[in-house]
XYZ file of C-alpha atoms in Angstrom:
563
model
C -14.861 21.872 -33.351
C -16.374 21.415 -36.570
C -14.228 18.878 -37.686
C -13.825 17.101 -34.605
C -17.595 16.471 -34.406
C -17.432 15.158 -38.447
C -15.226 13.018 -37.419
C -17.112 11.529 -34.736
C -20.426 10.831 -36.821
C -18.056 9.781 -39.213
C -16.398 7.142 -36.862
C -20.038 6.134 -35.951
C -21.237 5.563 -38.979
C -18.631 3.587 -39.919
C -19.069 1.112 -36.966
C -22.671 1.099 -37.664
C -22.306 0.394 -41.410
C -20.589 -2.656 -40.778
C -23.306 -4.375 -38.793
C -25.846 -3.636 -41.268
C -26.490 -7.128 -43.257
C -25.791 -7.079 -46.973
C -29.206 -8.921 -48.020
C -31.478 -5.690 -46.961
C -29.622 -2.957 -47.673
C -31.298 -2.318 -49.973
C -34.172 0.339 -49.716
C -37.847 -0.564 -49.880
C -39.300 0.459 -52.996
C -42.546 2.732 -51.999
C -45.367 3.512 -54.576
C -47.149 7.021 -54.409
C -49.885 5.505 -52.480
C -47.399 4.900 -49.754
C -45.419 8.504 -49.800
C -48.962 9.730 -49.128
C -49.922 7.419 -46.326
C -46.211 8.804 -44.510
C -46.654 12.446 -45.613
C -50.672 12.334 -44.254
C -48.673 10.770 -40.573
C -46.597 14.010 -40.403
C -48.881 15.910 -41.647
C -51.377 14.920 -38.802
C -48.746 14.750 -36.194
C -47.328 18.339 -37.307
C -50.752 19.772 -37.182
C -51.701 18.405 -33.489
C -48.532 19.640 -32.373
C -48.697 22.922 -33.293
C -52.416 23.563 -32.119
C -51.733 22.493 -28.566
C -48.055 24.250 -28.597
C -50.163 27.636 -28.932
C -51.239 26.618 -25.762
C -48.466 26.310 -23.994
C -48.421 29.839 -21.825
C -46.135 29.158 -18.536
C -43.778 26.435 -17.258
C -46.169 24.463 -16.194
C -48.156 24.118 -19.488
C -44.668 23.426 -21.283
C -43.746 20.285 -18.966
C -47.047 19.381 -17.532
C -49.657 20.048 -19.582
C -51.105 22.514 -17.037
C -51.973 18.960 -15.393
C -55.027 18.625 -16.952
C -54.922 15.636 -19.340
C -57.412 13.000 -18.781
C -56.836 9.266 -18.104
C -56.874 7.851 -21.860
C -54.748 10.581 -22.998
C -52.442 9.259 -20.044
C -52.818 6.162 -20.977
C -52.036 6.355 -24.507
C -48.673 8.487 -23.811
C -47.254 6.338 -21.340
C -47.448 3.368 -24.082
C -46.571 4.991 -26.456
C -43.639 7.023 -24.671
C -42.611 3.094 -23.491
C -42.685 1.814 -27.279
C -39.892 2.762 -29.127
C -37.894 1.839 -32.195
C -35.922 -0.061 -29.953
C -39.128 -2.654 -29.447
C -39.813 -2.997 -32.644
C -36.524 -4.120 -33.518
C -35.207 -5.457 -30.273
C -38.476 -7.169 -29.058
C -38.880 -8.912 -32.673
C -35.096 -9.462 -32.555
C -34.893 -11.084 -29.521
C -38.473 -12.818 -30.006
C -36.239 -14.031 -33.197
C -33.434 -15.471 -31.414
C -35.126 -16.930 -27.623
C -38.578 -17.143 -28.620
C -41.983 -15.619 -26.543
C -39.980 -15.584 -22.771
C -38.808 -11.695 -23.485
C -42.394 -11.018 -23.174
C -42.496 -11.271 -19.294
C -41.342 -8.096 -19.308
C -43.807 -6.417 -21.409
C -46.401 -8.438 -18.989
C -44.203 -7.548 -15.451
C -45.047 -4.004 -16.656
C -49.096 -4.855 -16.395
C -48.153 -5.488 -12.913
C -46.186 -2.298 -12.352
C -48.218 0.400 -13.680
C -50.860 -1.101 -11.251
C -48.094 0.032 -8.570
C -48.105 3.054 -10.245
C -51.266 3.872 -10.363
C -52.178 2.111 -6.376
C -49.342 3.287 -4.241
C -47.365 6.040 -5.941
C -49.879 8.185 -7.368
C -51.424 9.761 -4.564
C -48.020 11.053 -2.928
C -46.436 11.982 -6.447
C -50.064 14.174 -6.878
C -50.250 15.781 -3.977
C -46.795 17.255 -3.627
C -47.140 19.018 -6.461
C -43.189 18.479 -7.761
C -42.431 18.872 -11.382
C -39.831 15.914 -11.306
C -39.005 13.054 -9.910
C -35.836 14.257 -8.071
C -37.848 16.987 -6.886
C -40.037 14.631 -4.817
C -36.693 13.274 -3.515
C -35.734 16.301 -1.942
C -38.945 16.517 -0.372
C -38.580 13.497 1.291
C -35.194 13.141 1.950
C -32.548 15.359 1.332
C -31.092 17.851 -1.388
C -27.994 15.391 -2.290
C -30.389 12.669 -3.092
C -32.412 14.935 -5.576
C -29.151 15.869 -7.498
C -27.911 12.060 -7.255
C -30.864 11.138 -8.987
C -30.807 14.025 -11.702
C -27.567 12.729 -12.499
C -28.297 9.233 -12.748
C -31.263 9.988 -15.313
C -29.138 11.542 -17.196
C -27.026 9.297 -17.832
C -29.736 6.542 -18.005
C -30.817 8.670 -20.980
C -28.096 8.852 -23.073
C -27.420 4.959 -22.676
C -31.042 3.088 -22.810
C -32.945 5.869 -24.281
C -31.794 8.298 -27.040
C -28.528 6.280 -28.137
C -30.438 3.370 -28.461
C -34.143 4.355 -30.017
C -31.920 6.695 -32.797
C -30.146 3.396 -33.601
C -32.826 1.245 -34.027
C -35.002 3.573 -35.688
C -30.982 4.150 -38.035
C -31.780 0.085 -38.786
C -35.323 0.333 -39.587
C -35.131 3.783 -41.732
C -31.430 1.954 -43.264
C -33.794 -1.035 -44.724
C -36.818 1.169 -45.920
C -34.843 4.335 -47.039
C -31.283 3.175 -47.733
C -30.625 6.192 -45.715
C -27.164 5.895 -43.088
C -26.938 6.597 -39.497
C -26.213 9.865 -39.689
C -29.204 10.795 -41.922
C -31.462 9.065 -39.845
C -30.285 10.747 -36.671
C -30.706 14.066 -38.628
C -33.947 13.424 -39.651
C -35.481 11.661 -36.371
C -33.953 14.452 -34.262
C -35.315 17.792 -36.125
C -38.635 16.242 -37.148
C -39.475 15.103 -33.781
C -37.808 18.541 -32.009
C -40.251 20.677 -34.240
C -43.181 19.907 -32.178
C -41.720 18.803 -28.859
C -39.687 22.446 -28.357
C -42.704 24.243 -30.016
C -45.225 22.599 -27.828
C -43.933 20.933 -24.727
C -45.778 18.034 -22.581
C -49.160 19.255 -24.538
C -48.255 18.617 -27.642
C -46.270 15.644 -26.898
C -49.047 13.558 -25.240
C -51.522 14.654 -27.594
C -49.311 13.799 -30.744
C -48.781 10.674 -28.776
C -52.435 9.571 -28.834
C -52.510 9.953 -32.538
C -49.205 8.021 -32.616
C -50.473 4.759 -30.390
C -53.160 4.572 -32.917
C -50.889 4.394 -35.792
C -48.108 1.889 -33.949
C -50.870 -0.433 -32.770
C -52.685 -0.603 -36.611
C -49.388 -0.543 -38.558
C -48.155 -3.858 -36.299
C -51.701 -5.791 -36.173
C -51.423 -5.334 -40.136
C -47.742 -6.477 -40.224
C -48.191 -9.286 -37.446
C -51.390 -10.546 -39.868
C -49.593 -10.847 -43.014
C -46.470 -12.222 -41.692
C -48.935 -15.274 -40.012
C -50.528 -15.714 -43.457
C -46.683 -16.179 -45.026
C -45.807 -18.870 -42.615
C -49.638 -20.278 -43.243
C -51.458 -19.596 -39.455
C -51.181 -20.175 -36.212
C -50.607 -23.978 -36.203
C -48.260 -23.697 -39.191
C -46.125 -21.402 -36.947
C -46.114 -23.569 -33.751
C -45.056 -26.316 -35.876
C -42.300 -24.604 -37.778
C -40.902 -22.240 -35.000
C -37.869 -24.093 -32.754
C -38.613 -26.252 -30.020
C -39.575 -23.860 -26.800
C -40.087 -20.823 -28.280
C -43.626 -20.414 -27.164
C -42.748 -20.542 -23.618
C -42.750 -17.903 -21.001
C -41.063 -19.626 -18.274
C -37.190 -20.469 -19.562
C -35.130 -23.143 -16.783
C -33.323 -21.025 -13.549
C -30.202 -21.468 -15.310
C -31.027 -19.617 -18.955
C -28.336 -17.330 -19.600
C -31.040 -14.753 -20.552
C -34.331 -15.054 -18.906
C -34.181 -17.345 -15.956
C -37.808 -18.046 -14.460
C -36.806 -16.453 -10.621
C -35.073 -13.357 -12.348
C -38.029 -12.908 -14.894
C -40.661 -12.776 -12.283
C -38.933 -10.809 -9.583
C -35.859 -9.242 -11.245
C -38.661 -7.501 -13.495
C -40.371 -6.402 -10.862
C -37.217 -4.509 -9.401
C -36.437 -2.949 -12.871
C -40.285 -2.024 -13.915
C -40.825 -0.250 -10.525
C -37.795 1.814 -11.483
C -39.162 2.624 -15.087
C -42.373 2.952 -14.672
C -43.124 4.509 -11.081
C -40.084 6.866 -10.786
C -38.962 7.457 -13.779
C -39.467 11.132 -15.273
C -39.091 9.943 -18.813
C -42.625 8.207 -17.448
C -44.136 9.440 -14.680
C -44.269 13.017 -16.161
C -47.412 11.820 -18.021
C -49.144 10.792 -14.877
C -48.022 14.454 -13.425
C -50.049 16.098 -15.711
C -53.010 14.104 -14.851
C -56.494 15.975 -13.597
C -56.393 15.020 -10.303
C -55.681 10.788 -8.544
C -58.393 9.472 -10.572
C -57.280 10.109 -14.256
C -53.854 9.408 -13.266
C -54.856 6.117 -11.854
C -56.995 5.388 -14.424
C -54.493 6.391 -17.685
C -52.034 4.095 -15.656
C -54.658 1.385 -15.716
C -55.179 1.822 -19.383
C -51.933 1.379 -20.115
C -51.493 -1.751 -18.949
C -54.138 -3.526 -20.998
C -52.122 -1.607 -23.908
C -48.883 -3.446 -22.123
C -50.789 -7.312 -23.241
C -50.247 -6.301 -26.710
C -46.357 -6.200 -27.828
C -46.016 -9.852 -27.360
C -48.658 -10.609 -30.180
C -47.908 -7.694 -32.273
C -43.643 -7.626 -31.721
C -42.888 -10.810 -30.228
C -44.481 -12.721 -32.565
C -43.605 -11.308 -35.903
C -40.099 -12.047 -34.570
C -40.810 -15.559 -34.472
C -42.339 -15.622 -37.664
C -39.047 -13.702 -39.512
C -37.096 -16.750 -37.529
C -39.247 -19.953 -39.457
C -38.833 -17.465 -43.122
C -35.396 -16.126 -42.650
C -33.719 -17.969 -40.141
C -30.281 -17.111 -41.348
C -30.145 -12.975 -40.816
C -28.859 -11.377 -37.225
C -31.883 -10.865 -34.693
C -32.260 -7.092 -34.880
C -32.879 -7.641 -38.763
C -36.032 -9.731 -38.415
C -38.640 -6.708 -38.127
C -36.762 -4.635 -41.377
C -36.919 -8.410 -43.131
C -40.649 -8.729 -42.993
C -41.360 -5.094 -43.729
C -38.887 -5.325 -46.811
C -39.994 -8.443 -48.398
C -43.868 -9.069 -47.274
C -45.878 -5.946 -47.374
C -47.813 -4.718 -50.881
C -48.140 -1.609 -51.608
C -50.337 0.912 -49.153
C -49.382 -1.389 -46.557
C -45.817 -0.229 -46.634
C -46.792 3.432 -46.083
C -49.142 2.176 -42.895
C -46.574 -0.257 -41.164
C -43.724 2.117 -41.751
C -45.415 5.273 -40.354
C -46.411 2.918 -37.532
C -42.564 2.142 -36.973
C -41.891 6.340 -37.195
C -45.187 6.959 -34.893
C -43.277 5.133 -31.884
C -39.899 5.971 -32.660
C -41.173 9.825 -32.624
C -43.019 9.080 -29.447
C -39.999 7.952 -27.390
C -38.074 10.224 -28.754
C -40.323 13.454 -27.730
C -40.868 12.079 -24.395
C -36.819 11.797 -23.688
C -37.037 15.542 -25.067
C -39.444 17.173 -22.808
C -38.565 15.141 -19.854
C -34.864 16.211 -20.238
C -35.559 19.265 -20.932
C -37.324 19.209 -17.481
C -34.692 17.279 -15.261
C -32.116 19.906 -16.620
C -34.207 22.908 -16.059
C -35.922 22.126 -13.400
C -33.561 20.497 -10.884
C -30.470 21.709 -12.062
C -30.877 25.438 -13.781
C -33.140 26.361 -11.748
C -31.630 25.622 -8.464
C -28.435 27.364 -10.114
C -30.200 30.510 -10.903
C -33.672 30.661 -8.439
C -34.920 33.721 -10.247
C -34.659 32.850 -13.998
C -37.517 34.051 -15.999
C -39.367 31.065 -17.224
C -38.287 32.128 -21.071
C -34.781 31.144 -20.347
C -35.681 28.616 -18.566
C -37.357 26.639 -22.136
C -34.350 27.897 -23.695
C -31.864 26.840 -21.567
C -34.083 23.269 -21.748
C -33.796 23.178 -25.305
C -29.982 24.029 -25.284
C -29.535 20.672 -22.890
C -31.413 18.678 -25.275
C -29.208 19.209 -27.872
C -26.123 18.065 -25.598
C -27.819 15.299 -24.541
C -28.631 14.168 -27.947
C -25.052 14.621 -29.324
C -23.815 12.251 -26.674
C -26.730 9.110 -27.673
C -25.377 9.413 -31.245
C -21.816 9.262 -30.002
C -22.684 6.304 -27.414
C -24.444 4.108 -30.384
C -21.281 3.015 -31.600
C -20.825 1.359 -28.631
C -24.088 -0.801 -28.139
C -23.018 -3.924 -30.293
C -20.062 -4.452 -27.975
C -22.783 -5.148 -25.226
C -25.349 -7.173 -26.870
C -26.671 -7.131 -30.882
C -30.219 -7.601 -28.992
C -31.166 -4.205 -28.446
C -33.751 -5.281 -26.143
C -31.660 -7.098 -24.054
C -28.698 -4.463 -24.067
C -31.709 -1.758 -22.425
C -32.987 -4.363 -20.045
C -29.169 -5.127 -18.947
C -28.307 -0.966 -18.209
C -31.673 -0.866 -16.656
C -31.077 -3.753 -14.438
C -27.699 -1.969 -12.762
C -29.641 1.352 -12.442
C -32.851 0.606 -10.952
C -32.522 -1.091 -8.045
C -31.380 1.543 -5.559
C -33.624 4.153 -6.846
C -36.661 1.331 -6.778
C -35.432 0.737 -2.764
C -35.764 4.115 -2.161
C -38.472 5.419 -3.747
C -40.670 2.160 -2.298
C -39.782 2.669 1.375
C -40.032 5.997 0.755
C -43.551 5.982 0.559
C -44.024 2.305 2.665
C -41.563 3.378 5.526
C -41.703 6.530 7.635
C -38.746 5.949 9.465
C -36.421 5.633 6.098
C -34.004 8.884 6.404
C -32.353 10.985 3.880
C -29.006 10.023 4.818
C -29.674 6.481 4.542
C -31.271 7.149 0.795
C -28.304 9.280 -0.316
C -25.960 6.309 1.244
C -28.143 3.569 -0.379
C -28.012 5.576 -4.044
C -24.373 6.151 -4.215
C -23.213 2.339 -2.817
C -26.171 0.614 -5.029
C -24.891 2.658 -8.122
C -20.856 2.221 -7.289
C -21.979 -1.780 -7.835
C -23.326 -1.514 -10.546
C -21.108 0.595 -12.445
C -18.915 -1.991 -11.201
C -20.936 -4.475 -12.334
C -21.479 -3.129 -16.028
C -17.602 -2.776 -16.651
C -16.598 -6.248 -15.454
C -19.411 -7.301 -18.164
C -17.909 -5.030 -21.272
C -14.280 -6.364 -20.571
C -15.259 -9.950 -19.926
C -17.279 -9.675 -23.552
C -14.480 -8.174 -25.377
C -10.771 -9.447 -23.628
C -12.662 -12.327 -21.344
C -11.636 -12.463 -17.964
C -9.170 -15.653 -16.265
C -10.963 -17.704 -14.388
C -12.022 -16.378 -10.984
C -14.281 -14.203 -8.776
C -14.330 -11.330 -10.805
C -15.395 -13.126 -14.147
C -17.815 -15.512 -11.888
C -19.433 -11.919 -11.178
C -19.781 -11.176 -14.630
C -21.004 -13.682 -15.347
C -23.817 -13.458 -13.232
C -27.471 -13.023 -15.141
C -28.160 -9.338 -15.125
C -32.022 -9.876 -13.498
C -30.544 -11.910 -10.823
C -27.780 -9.466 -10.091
C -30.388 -7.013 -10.097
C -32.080 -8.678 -7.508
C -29.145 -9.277 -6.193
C -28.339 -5.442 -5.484
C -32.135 -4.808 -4.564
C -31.583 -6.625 -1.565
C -28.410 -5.383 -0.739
C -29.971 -1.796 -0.732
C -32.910 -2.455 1.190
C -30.304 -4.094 3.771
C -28.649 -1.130 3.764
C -31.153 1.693 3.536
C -32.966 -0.121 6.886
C -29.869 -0.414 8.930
C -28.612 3.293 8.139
C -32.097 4.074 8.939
C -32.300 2.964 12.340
C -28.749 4.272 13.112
C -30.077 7.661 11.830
C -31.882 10.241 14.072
C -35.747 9.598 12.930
C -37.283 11.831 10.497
C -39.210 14.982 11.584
C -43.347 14.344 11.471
C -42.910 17.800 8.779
C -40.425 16.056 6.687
C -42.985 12.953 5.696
C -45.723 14.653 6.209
C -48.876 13.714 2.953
C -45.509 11.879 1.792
C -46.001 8.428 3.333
C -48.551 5.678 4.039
C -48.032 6.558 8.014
C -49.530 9.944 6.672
C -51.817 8.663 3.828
C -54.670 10.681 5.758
C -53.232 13.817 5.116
C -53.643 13.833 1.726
C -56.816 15.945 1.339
C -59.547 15.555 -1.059
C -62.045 18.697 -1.852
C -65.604 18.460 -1.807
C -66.583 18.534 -5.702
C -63.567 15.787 -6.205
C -65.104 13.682 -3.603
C -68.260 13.313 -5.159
C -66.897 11.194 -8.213
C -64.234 9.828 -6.400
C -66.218 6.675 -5.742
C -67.844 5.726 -9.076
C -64.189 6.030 -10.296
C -62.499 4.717 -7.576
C -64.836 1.210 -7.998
C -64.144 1.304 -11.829
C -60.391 1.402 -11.118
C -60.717 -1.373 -9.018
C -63.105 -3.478 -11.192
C -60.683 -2.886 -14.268
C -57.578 -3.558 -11.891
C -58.173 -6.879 -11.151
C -59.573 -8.248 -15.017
C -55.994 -7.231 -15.710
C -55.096 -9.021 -13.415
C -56.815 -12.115 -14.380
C -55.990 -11.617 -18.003
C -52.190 -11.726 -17.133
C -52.191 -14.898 -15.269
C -54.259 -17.033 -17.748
C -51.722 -15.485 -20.090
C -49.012 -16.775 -17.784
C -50.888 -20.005 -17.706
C -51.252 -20.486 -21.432
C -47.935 -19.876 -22.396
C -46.176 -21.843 -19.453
């Protein structure tokens, strides 16, 4: 067993070693001033962690907080949860190679959270579920709740841990000189200290800290790089022709206009409004308010990657324009930082790769333990119940490493690769998660139909595009279909699963008044609010609105400028 698992890291590394470009292999050279900046970060993390994990009492203070976090701790963790290694390097990587049009998506999210934070909160609240599959079952059916669990899974090991432990492996590669394998090592055990001592608590709170850290550490970065190239102007002038627009032609192999407004949408509602690796921040909320509120906060943190990721992207293109795109971000931090800023920018980079990485912890840990443990063995004491949490963890975490050897044959923009697996996952959970809560007449059976037929396509989908990238397909249907851009075949299967979850619908008995009962819009009244609540329900409710639609605002000029 032993050997077969050296063997395995081995193979990995090997892969992995051969993508790494010979002109920054070498390590950074850190002064003491820097060691100390790093040690004070995990020093500071380490000590938050621990004094909320003595907290941590039953099951629901280890995955939700005890749901009493308050709306800028919410809003802090879901950014930071959402920015991972994989943005610094694949958001400045693919910023490198296509310019400022990958940041739609970090602006379709603005939009989304809204969603979030308007339609899905209230229902996701009130039910009281730990997990997202849990609400499933509430509204539909039991096979729809384990279809789900399964999917996230699996959506785990290939967008989420495989791919933050290998960009965080490039970044640590170019500042350390350390391989794969010691980066895994190290990522894995000094994040797991905290996150299995301390569950959600110590997560989101170590998570505050961290979006503090990220945010400085890139400002500082993005500033110096833009005084290198010699400002603003010098950079519009120097960068290639249409790299400062959003809005590429319908026929861009990558981001298409009509696929980058709407296929976004289909894949943000996904990730942001029922995923647990997300939402289980806005479960531990106080009550709607907070929730809404942290939601709302986090999309005015969503405006910021495009100035501080995108951009020093563009910036390593004009003053390396030679090195592969997921180098750009390890090329500015190797060659253009002094000393003291190396120790800031580079804790920055382990603040959100630790971030992500807790998050996928605890909210695996949950999924497992929650909806399938637990409905195994009903009457587990909630001590096995961590354990057996922990124990999954591990498993899941073995597989990322393992699947990380396999990335590069998908795309060497990590960004792109997680917005391409996203794309063939999302849209049947999106349909039925949204006319879930729109549509009272939208029945289990149609859900569980609509789950397994959207994810048969793309599964379908996904391997057509691995062999048509690696053997190329003859001419013909199937390679036409592989050929397809990923947002507009999401799109594509969005539609063909509301389609399909409508018509099973109204060829299904209708749904018992019980069943939807405080869990749609038809039943929106339901959803009680107690007396003390009430009273500041209105100050915040107007605030949420007030701040709602500046973001709004913000997000089209932004569209606007950049067109």
């Amino acid at each position: 067993m032993f050997r077969l698992h050296y063997v395995t890291i081995f193979f990995i590394f090997r892969v992995y070693q051969n993508n790494i470009n010979e002109p920054y292999k070498d390590p950074m050279k850190f002064e003491v001033i820097d060691l100390c900046i790093i040690g004070a970060y995990f020093l500071l993390v380490f000590i938050v962690g621990f004094y909320y994990s003595r907290k941590e009492k039953t099951s629901t203070d280890y995955f939700l907080a005890g749901r009493h976090i308050k709306w800028y701790a919410i809003g802090a963790a879901l950014f930071a949860s959402n920015i991972s290694s994989e943005h610094f390097i694949g958001l400045s990587g693919t910023g490198y190679n296509t310019g400022l049009a990958v940041g739609m998506f970090e602006w379709s999210a603005c939009f989304v959270v809204l969603i979030l934070g308007w339609v899905f909160v209230p229902f996701y609240l009130k039910s009281g579920v730990f997990t997202m599959p849990e609400f499933l079952e509430r509204r539909y059916n039991e096979k729809c709740r384990w279809f789900l669990t399964s999917i996230s899974i699996v959506a785990y090991v290939l967008t989420k841990i495989s791919v933050t432990l290998l960009a965080g492996g490039i970044v640590l590669n170019a500042v350390m000189g350390w391989d794969l394998y010691t980066s895994a090592i190290v990522m894995v055990i000094a994040t797991g200290i905290y996150t299995v001592a301390g569950g959600l608590s110590a997560v989101i709170y170590t998570e505050v800290l961290q979006t503090i850290i990220l945010i400085a550490g890139a400002i500082i970065l993005t500033i110096l790089g833009m005084n290198e190239v010699g400002g603003t102007t010098a950079l519009f002038e120097k960068a290639p022709e249409g790299f400062f627009s959003l809005f590429k032609p319908a026929d861009h192999p990558e981001f298409p206009w009509p696929g980058m407004i709407f296929g976004t949408l289909v894949t943000g509602i996904w990730y942001w409004c029922t995923d647990q690796f997300i939402v289980q921040r806005v479960l531990s909320a106080k009550n709607i308010d907070h929730a809404r509120s942290g939601s709302i906060f986090a999309g005015f943190l969503k405006l910021l990657p495009v100035f501080i990721l995108i951009i020093p992207g563009i910036i390593a293109r004009v003053l390396y324009p030679n090195i592969p795109p997921n180098e750009a971000y390890p090329a500015i931090i190797t060659n253009l930082l002094p000393a003291g800023i190396r120790g800031v920018v580079v804790a920055s980079v382990m603040a959100a790769l630790m971030s992500s990485l807790a998050s996928c912890f605890n909210s695996s840990s949950t999924l497992f333990t929650i909806d399938v443990y637990k409905k195994w063995y009903p009457h587990a004491n909630e001590f096995v119940l961590v354990n057996i949490g922990r124990i999954a963890t591990f498993v899941l975490v073995i597989f990322g490493i393992i699947w990380v050897s396999f990335i590069n044959s998908i795309s060497d923009q990590l960004y792109v690769y997680m917005q391409t697996i996203q794309a063939y996952i999302a849209p049947p959970v999106t349909v039925i998660f949204l006319l879930g809560v729109l549509w009272a007449r939208g029945t289990g059976n149609a859900a569980y139909i609509t789950l397994v037929a959207g994810f048969a396509i793309g599964v379908f989908r996904f391997a057509l595009e691995i062999i048509n990238k690696n053997y190329v397909l003859a001419p013909g249907l199937l390679k036409s279909i592989a050929e397809i851009n990923f947002l507009y075949f999401a799109m594509i299967i969005f539609v063909i699963c509301v389609l399909l979850f409508v018509v099973v619908s109204l060829l299904s008995p209708q749904p018992a008044a019980s069943q939807v009962k405080g869990l749609t819009y038809k039943f929106a009244n339901d959803i009680v609010i107690d007396r003390e609540y009430k009273r500041d329900h209105r100050t915040h409710y107007k605030l949420n609105v007030i701040f709602s639609v500046c973001l709004v605002v913000i997000i089209l000029y932004l569209y606007y400028l950049f067109f």
